[in-house]
Amino acid sequence: MNANEYATFCEQRDEYPVVIERNASAAMDTLEIVAAAASLANQVKKIYRDDGGHITGKRGDSILNHAEDAISGLEALINFIKMSPEDQVKVPEQTMPTGAHIVFLTLGLIGEAGEIAEKIYYAQLTEGGEISEARRLMLAKELGGTAWYFVRLAAVLGYSVEDIFRINTEELRGRMARGTILGDGDDR
């Protein structure tokens, strides 16, 4: 199956209900947590890629800030969940009039990627870093879930998979030409 056929298949399966139209506190708190966690993971990746595995002052400060943001979002989510349904309705609404589907797809993508991270983490703990055949299949299935959310999110944003690949290839070629593959910043 090629990318276009897969995108068509994914579009046909896009039947999940989206009920984040009112009081999106839990969804927004979760997005805050995972956005901070993603930034945190990116900074830790750069420690190994750019800094030889050493946490420098600037990078350490950035990691600390992202960790504090994740903790703040987690505390807000925990507090919201602990509320009774009656008290939850009293929380000022956070609405997403047009973005609920994007939020749903983003949370799904993050959830699937998190399951990949979890399986890799447990492989490190229980299999000495080796990936067993059973875990490889589990990872392939999670990558499939990630692919579905990726394809659907790209489509909702108005891009095909080929568009995304082309944009990424152009970005990477530009970074290679400028010698900026390493480092920070989206537009380096």
mmCIF file with all atom_site columns, N, CA, C and O in Angstrom, residues 27-64:
data_model
loop_
_atom_site.group_PDB
_atom_site.id
_atom_site.type_symbol
_atom_site.label_atom_id
_atom_site.label_alt_id
_atom_site.label_comp_id
_atom_site.label_asym_id
_atom_site.label_entity_id
_atom_site.label_seq_id
_atom_site.pdbx_PDB_ins_code
_atom_site.Cartn_x
_atom_site.Cartn_y
_atom_site.Cartn_z
_atom_site.occupancy
_atom_site.B_iso_or_equiv
_atom_site.pdbx_formal_charge
_atom_site.auth_seq_id
_atom_site.auth_comp_id
_atom_site.auth_asym_id
_atom_site.auth_atom_id
_atom_site.pdbx_PDB_model_num
ATOM 1   N N  . ALA A 1 27 ? -8.478 18.402 28.383 1.00 0.00 ? 27 ALA A N  1
ATOM 2   C CA . ALA A 1 27 ? -7.743 18.310 27.118 1.00 0.00 ? 27 ALA A CA 1
ATOM 3   C C  . ALA A 1 27 ? -6.621 19.342 27.069 1.00 0.00 ? 27 ALA A C  1
ATOM 4   O O  . ALA A 1 27 ? -5.488 19.030 26.678 1.00 0.00 ? 27 ALA A O  1
ATOM 5   N N  . MET A 1 28 ? -6.909 20.562 27.476 1.00 0.00 ? 28 MET A N  1
ATOM 6   C CA . MET A 1 28 ? -5.891 21.611 27.423 1.00 0.00 ? 28 MET A CA 1
ATOM 7   C C  . MET A 1 28 ? -4.788 21.373 28.444 1.00 0.00 ? 28 MET A C  1
ATOM 8   O O  . MET A 1 28 ? -3.609 21.599 28.158 1.00 0.00 ? 28 MET A O  1
ATOM 9   N N  . ASP A 1 29 ? -5.143 20.895 29.650 1.00 0.00 ? 29 ASP A N  1
ATOM 10  C CA . ASP A 1 29 ? -4.127 20.572 30.649 1.00 0.00 ? 29 ASP A CA 1
ATOM 11  C C  . ASP A 1 29 ? -3.222 19.463 30.119 1.00 0.00 ? 29 ASP A C  1
ATOM 12  O O  . ASP A 1 29 ? -2.001 19.503 30.283 1.00 0.00 ? 29 ASP A O  1
ATOM 13  N N  . THR A 1 30 ? -3.825 18.472 29.468 1.00 0.00 ? 30 THR A N  1
ATOM 14  C CA . THR A 1 30 ? -3.052 17.359 28.913 1.00 0.00 ? 30 THR A CA 1
ATOM 15  C C  . THR A 1 30 ? -2.131 17.851 27.807 1.00 0.00 ? 30 THR A C  1
ATOM 16  O O  . THR A 1 30 ? -0.956 17.447 27.741 1.00 0.00 ? 30 THR A O  1
ATOM 17  N N  . LEU A 1 31 ? -2.630 18.742 26.948 1.00 0.00 ? 31 LEU A N  1
ATOM 18  C CA . LEU A 1 31 ? -1.768 19.301 25.905 1.00 0.00 ? 31 LEU A CA 1
ATOM 19  C C  . LEU A 1 31 ? -0.593 20.066 26.511 1.00 0.00 ? 31 LEU A C  1
ATOM 20  O O  . LEU A 1 31 ? 0.534  19.980 26.006 1.00 0.00 ? 31 LEU A O  1
ATOM 21  N N  . GLU A 1 32 ? -0.847 20.803 27.595 1.00 0.00 ? 32 GLU A N  1
ATOM 22  C CA . GLU A 1 32 ? 0.236  21.528 28.268 1.00 0.00 ? 32 GLU A CA 1
ATOM 23  C C  . GLU A 1 32 ? 1.291  20.554 28.776 1.00 0.00 ? 32 GLU A C  1
ATOM 24  O O  . GLU A 1 32 ? 2.498  20.774 28.606 1.00 0.00 ? 32 GLU A O  1
ATOM 25  N N  . ILE A 1 33 ? 0.837  19.452 29.384 1.00 0.00 ? 33 ILE A N  1
ATOM 26  C CA . ILE A 1 33 ? 1.765  18.460 29.929 1.00 0.00 ? 33 ILE A CA 1
ATOM 27  C C  . ILE A 1 33 ? 2.615  17.858 28.816 1.00 0.00 ? 33 ILE A C  1
ATOM 28  O O  . ILE A 1 33 ? 3.847  17.800 28.920 1.00 0.00 ? 33 ILE A O  1
ATOM 29  N N  . VAL A 1 34 ? 1.959  17.393 27.766 1.00 0.00 ? 34 VAL A N  1
ATOM 30  C CA . VAL A 1 34 ? 2.723  16.701 26.725 1.00 0.00 ? 34 VAL A CA 1
ATOM 31  C C  . VAL A 1 34 ? 3.567  17.657 25.893 1.00 0.00 ? 34 VAL A C  1
ATOM 32  O O  . VAL A 1 34 ? 4.637  17.270 25.420 1.00 0.00 ? 34 VAL A O  1
ATOM 33  N N  . ALA A 1 35 ? 3.119  18.887 25.738 1.00 0.00 ? 35 ALA A N  1
ATOM 34  C CA . ALA A 1 35 ? 3.958  19.860 25.031 1.00 0.00 ? 35 ALA A CA 1
ATOM 35  C C  . ALA A 1 35 ? 5.237  20.105 25.824 1.00 0.00 ? 35 ALA A C  1
ATOM 36  O O  . ALA A 1 35 ? 6.341  20.132 25.253 1.00 0.00 ? 35 ALA A O  1
ATOM 37  N N  . ALA A 1 36 ? 5.105  20.250 27.134 1.00 0.00 ? 36 ALA A N  1
ATOM 38  C CA . ALA A 1 36 ? 6.286  20.448 27.977 1.00 0.00 ? 36 ALA A CA 1
ATOM 39  C C  . ALA A 1 36 ? 7.153  19.196 27.984 1.00 0.00 ? 36 ALA A C  1
ATOM 40  O O  . ALA A 1 36 ? 8.383  19.283 27.904 1.00 0.00 ? 36 ALA A O  1
ATOM 41  N N  . ALA A 1 37 ? 6.511  18.018 28.061 1.00 0.00 ? 37 ALA A N  1
ATOM 42  C CA . ALA A 1 37 ? 7.274  16.764 28.049 1.00 0.00 ? 37 ALA A CA 1
ATOM 43  C C  . ALA A 1 37 ? 7.997  16.573 26.722 1.00 0.00 ? 37 ALA A C  1
ATOM 44  O O  . ALA A 1 37 ? 9.136  16.097 26.688 1.00 0.00 ? 37 ALA A O  1
ATOM 45  N N  . ALA A 1 38 ? 7.351  16.951 25.615 1.00 0.00 ? 38 ALA A N  1
ATOM 46  C CA . ALA A 1 38 ? 7.996  16.835 24.303 1.00 0.00 ? 38 ALA A CA 1
ATOM 47  C C  . ALA A 1 38 ? 9.204  17.765 24.225 1.00 0.00 ? 38 ALA A C  1
ATOM 48  O O  . ALA A 1 38 ? 10.267 17.374 23.717 1.00 0.00 ? 38 ALA A O  1
ATOM 49  N N  . SER A 1 39 ? 9.053  18.976 24.729 1.00 0.00 ? 39 SER A N  1
ATOM 50  C CA . SER A 1 39 ? 10.178 19.913 24.743 1.00 0.00 ? 39 SER A CA 1
ATOM 51  C C  . SER A 1 39 ? 11.293 19.386 25.639 1.00 0.00 ? 39 SER A C  1
ATOM 52  O O  . SER A 1 39 ? 12.478 19.505 25.317 1.00 0.00 ? 39 SER A O  1
ATOM 53  N N  . LEU A 1 40 ? 10.906 18.799 26.754 1.00 0.00 ? 40 LEU A N  1
ATOM 54  C CA . LEU A 1 40 ? 11.874 18.205 27.669 1.00 0.00 ? 40 LEU A CA 1
ATOM 55  C C  . LEU A 1 40 ? 12.632 17.068 26.969 1.00 0.00 ? 40 LEU A C  1
ATOM 56  O O  . LEU A 1 40 ? 13.862 17.008 27.019 1.00 0.00 ? 40 LEU A O  1
ATOM 57  N N  . ALA A 1 41 ? 11.895 16.181 26.301 1.00 0.00 ? 41 ALA A N  1
ATOM 58  C CA . ALA A 1 41 ? 12.531 15.071 25.583 1.00 0.00 ? 41 ALA A CA 1
ATOM 59  C C  . ALA A 1 41 ? 13.469 15.593 24.493 1.00 0.00 ? 41 ALA A C  1
ATOM 60  O O  . ALA A 1 41 ? 14.562 15.057 24.297 1.00 0.00 ? 41 ALA A O  1
ATOM 61  N N  . ASN A 1 42 ? 13.060 16.652 23.820 1.00 0.00 ? 42 ASN A N  1
ATOM 62  C CA . ASN A 1 42 ? 13.888 17.229 22.771 1.00 0.00 ? 42 ASN A CA 1
ATOM 63  C C  . ASN A 1 42 ? 15.191 17.785 23.353 1.00 0.00 ? 42 ASN A C  1
ATOM 64  O O  . ASN A 1 42 ? 16.262 17.630 22.759 1.00 0.00 ? 42 ASN A O  1
ATOM 65  N N  . GLN A 1 43 ? 15.110 18.445 24.493 1.00 0.00 ? 43 GLN A N  1
ATOM 66  C CA . GLN A 1 43 ? 16.314 18.983 25.126 1.00 0.00 ? 43 GLN A CA 1
ATOM 67  C C  . GLN A 1 43 ? 17.252 17.858 25.569 1.00 0.00 ? 43 GLN A C  1
ATOM 68  O O  . GLN A 1 43 ? 18.465 17.952 25.403 1.00 0.00 ? 43 GLN A O  1
ATOM 69  N N  . VAL A 1 44 ? 16.686 16.779 26.130 1.00 0.00 ? 44 VAL A N  1
ATOM 70  C CA . VAL A 1 44 ? 17.511 15.649 26.556 1.00 0.00 ? 44 VAL A CA 1
ATOM 71  C C  . VAL A 1 44 ? 18.160 14.994 25.338 1.00 0.00 ? 44 VAL A C  1
ATOM 72  O O  . VAL A 1 44 ? 19.338 14.625 25.369 1.00 0.00 ? 44 VAL A O  1
ATOM 73  N N  . LYS A 1 45 ? 17.408 14.878 24.232 1.00 0.00 ? 45 LYS A N  1
ATOM 74  C CA . LYS A 1 45 ? 17.984 14.344 22.989 1.00 0.00 ? 45 LYS A CA 1
ATOM 75  C C  . LYS A 1 45 ? 19.190 15.187 22.579 1.00 0.00 ? 45 LYS A C  1
ATOM 76  O O  . LYS A 1 45 ? 20.232 14.655 22.194 1.00 0.00 ? 45 LYS A O  1
ATOM 77  N N  . LYS A 1 46 ? 19.062 16.506 22.679 1.00 0.00 ? 46 LYS A N  1
ATOM 78  C CA . LYS A 1 46 ? 20.141 17.405 22.265 1.00 0.00 ? 46 LYS A CA 1
ATOM 79  C C  . LYS A 1 46 ? 21.356 17.296 23.183 1.00 0.00 ? 46 LYS A C  1
ATOM 80  O O  . LYS A 1 46 ? 22.483 17.537 22.743 1.00 0.00 ? 46 LYS A O  1
ATOM 81  N N  . ILE A 1 47 ? 21.136 16.912 24.441 1.00 0.00 ? 47 ILE A N  1
ATOM 82  C CA . ILE A 1 47 ? 22.267 16.682 25.346 1.00 0.00 ? 47 ILE A CA 1
ATOM 83  C C  . ILE A 1 47 ? 23.168 15.609 24.768 1.00 0.00 ? 47 ILE A C  1
ATOM 84  O O  . ILE A 1 47 ? 24.391 15.730 24.755 1.00 0.00 ? 47 ILE A O  1
ATOM 85  N N  . TYR A 1 48 ? 22.549 14.545 24.260 1.00 0.00 ? 48 TYR A N  1
ATOM 86  C CA . TYR A 1 48 ? 23.328 13.443 23.712 1.00 0.00 ? 48 TYR A CA 1
ATOM 87  C C  . TYR A 1 48 ? 23.821 13.747 22.303 1.00 0.00 ? 48 TYR A C  1
ATOM 88  O O  . TYR A 1 48 ? 24.935 13.377 21.931 1.00 0.00 ? 48 TYR A O  1
ATOM 89  N N  . ARG A 1 49 ? 22.988 14.425 21.507 1.00 0.00 ? 49 ARG A N  1
ATOM 90  C CA . ARG A 1 49 ? 23.361 14.708 20.122 1.00 0.00 ? 49 ARG A CA 1
ATOM 91  C C  . ARG A 1 49 ? 24.402 15.817 20.025 1.00 0.00 ? 49 ARG A C  1
ATOM 92  O O  . ARG A 1 49 ? 25.366 15.709 19.274 1.00 0.00 ? 49 ARG A O  1
ATOM 93  N N  . ASP A 1 50 ? 24.217 16.884 20.792 1.00 0.00 ? 50 ASP A N  1
ATOM 94  C CA . ASP A 1 50 ? 25.047 18.087 20.627 1.00 0.00 ? 50 ASP A CA 1
ATOM 95  C C  . ASP A 1 50 ? 26.069 18.304 21.734 1.00 0.00 ? 50 ASP A C  1
ATOM 96  O O  . ASP A 1 50 ? 27.087 18.939 21.516 1.00 0.00 ? 50 ASP A O  1
ATOM 97  N N  . ASP A 1 51 ? 25.771 17.832 22.949 1.00 0.00 ? 51 ASP A N  1
ATOM 98  C CA . ASP A 1 51 ? 26.577 18.201 24.117 1.00 0.00 ? 51 ASP A CA 1
ATOM 99  C C  . ASP A 1 51 ? 27.375 17.039 24.702 1.00 0.00 ? 51 ASP A C  1
ATOM 100 O O  . ASP A 1 51 ? 27.836 17.118 25.841 1.00 0.00 ? 51 ASP A O  1
ATOM 101 N N  . GLY A 1 52 ? 27.502 15.955 23.957 1.00 0.00 ? 52 GLY A N  1
ATOM 102 C CA . GLY A 1 52 ? 28.301 14.834 24.432 1.00 0.00 ? 52 GLY A CA 1
ATOM 103 C C  . GLY A 1 52 ? 27.758 14.178 25.696 1.00 0.00 ? 52 GLY A C  1
ATOM 104 O O  . GLY A 1 52 ? 28.502 13.561 26.452 1.00 0.00 ? 52 GLY A O  1
ATOM 105 N N  . GLY A 1 53 ? 26.468 14.332 25.945 1.00 0.00 ? 53 GLY A N  1
ATOM 106 C CA . GLY A 1 53 ? 25.861 13.703 27.119 1.00 0.00 ? 53 GLY A CA 1
ATOM 107 C C  . GLY A 1 53 ? 25.983 14.525 28.391 1.00 0.00 ? 53 GLY A C  1
ATOM 108 O O  . GLY A 1 53 ? 25.596 14.063 29.462 1.00 0.00 ? 53 GLY A O  1
ATOM 109 N N  . HIS A 1 54 ? 26.498 15.749 28.281 1.00 0.00 ? 54 HIS A N  1
ATOM 110 C CA . HIS A 1 54 ? 26.684 16.593 29.467 1.00 0.00 ? 54 HIS A CA 1
ATOM 111 C C  . HIS A 1 54 ? 25.605 17.675 29.510 1.00 0.00 ? 54 HIS A C  1
ATOM 112 O O  . HIS A 1 54 ? 25.332 18.330 28.503 1.00 0.00 ? 54 HIS A O  1
ATOM 113 N N  . ILE A 1 55 ? 25.030 17.872 30.673 1.00 0.00 ? 55 ILE A N  1
ATOM 114 C CA . ILE A 1 55 ? 24.013 18.912 30.835 1.00 0.00 ? 55 ILE A CA 1
ATOM 115 C C  . ILE A 1 55 ? 24.728 20.223 31.127 1.00 0.00 ? 55 ILE A C  1
ATOM 116 O O  . ILE A 1 55 ? 25.384 20.375 32.154 1.00 0.00 ? 55 ILE A O  1
ATOM 117 N N  . THR A 1 56 ? 24.617 21.153 30.176 1.00 0.00 ? 56 THR A N  1
ATOM 118 C CA . THR A 1 56 ? 25.254 22.459 30.340 1.00 0.00 ? 56 THR A CA 1
ATOM 119 C C  . THR A 1 56 ? 24.303 23.395 31.068 1.00 0.00 ? 56 THR A C  1
ATOM 120 O O  . THR A 1 56 ? 23.125 23.097 31.230 1.00 0.00 ? 56 THR A O  1
ATOM 121 N N  . GLY A 1 57 ? 24.807 24.534 31.491 1.00 0.00 ? 57 GLY A N  1
ATOM 122 C CA . GLY A 1 57 ? 23.988 25.495 32.226 1.00 0.00 ? 57 GLY A CA 1
ATOM 123 C C  . GLY A 1 57 ? 22.744 25.918 31.462 1.00 0.00 ? 57 GLY A C  1
ATOM 124 O O  . GLY A 1 57 ? 21.633 25.844 31.977 1.00 0.00 ? 57 GLY A O  1
ATOM 125 N N  . LYS A 1 58 ? 22.903 26.337 30.207 1.00 0.00 ? 58 LYS A N  1
ATOM 126 C CA . LYS A 1 58 ? 21.762 26.795 29.413 1.00 0.00 ? 58 LYS A CA 1
ATOM 127 C C  . LYS A 1 58 ? 20.789 25.653 29.157 1.00 0.00 ? 58 LYS A C  1
ATOM 128 O O  . LYS A 1 58 ? 19.579 25.797 29.302 1.00 0.00 ? 58 LYS A O  1
ATOM 129 N N  . ARG A 1 59 ? 21.310 24.501 28.769 1.00 0.00 ? 59 ARG A N  1
ATOM 130 C CA . ARG A 1 59 ? 20.453 23.347 28.499 1.00 0.00 ? 59 ARG A CA 1
ATOM 131 C C  . ARG A 1 59 ? 19.795 22.876 29.790 1.00 0.00 ? 59 ARG A C  1
ATOM 132 O O  . ARG A 1 59 ? 18.635 22.503 29.810 1.00 0.00 ? 59 ARG A O  1
ATOM 133 N N  . GLY A 1 60 ? 20.535 22.882 30.886 1.00 0.00 ? 60 GLY A N  1
ATOM 134 C CA . GLY A 1 60 ? 19.979 22.485 32.183 1.00 0.00 ? 60 GLY A CA 1
ATOM 135 C C  . GLY A 1 60 ? 18.829 23.393 32.596 1.00 0.00 ? 60 GLY A C  1
ATOM 136 O O  . GLY A 1 60 ? 17.805 22.920 33.092 1.00 0.00 ? 60 GLY A O  1
ATOM 137 N N  . ASP A 1 61 ? 18.988 24.708 32.371 1.00 0.00 ? 61 ASP A N  1
ATOM 138 C CA . ASP A 1 61 ? 17.908 25.656 32.681 1.00 0.00 ? 61 ASP A CA 1
ATOM 139 C C  . ASP A 1 61 ? 16.676 25.378 31.843 1.00 0.00 ? 61 ASP A C  1
ATOM 140 O O  . ASP A 1 61 ? 15.545 25.419 32.336 1.00 0.00 ? 61 ASP A O  1
ATOM 141 N N  . SER A 1 62 ? 16.887 25.081 30.564 1.00 0.00 ? 62 SER A N  1
ATOM 142 C CA . SER A 1 62 ? 15.771 24.787 29.676 1.00 0.00 ? 62 SER A CA 1
ATOM 143 C C  . SER A 1 62 ? 15.049 23.517 30.120 1.00 0.00 ? 62 SER A C  1
ATOM 144 O O  . SER A 1 62 ? 13.813 23.471 30.158 1.00 0.00 ? 62 SER A O  1
ATOM 145 N N  . ILE A 1 63 ? 15.802 22.495 30.477 1.00 0.00 ? 63 ILE A N  1
ATOM 146 C CA . ILE A 1 63 ? 15.202 21.246 30.959 1.00 0.00 ? 63 ILE A CA 1
ATOM 147 C C  . ILE A 1 63 ? 14.396 21.507 32.221 1.00 0.00 ? 63 ILE A C  1
ATOM 148 O O  . ILE A 1 63 ? 13.266 21.027 32.361 1.00 0.00 ? 63 ILE A O  1
ATOM 149 N N  . LEU A 1 64 ? 14.943 22.266 33.121 1.00 0.00 ? 64 LEU A N  1
ATOM 150 C CA . LEU A 1 64 ? 14.243 22.585 34.362 1.00 0.00 ? 64 LEU A CA 1
ATOM 151 C C  . LEU A 1 64 ? 12.938 23.338 34.083 1.00 0.00 ? 64 LEU A C  1
ATOM 152 O O  . LEU A 1 64 ? 11.888 23.022 34.646 1.00 0.00 ? 64 LEU A O  1
#
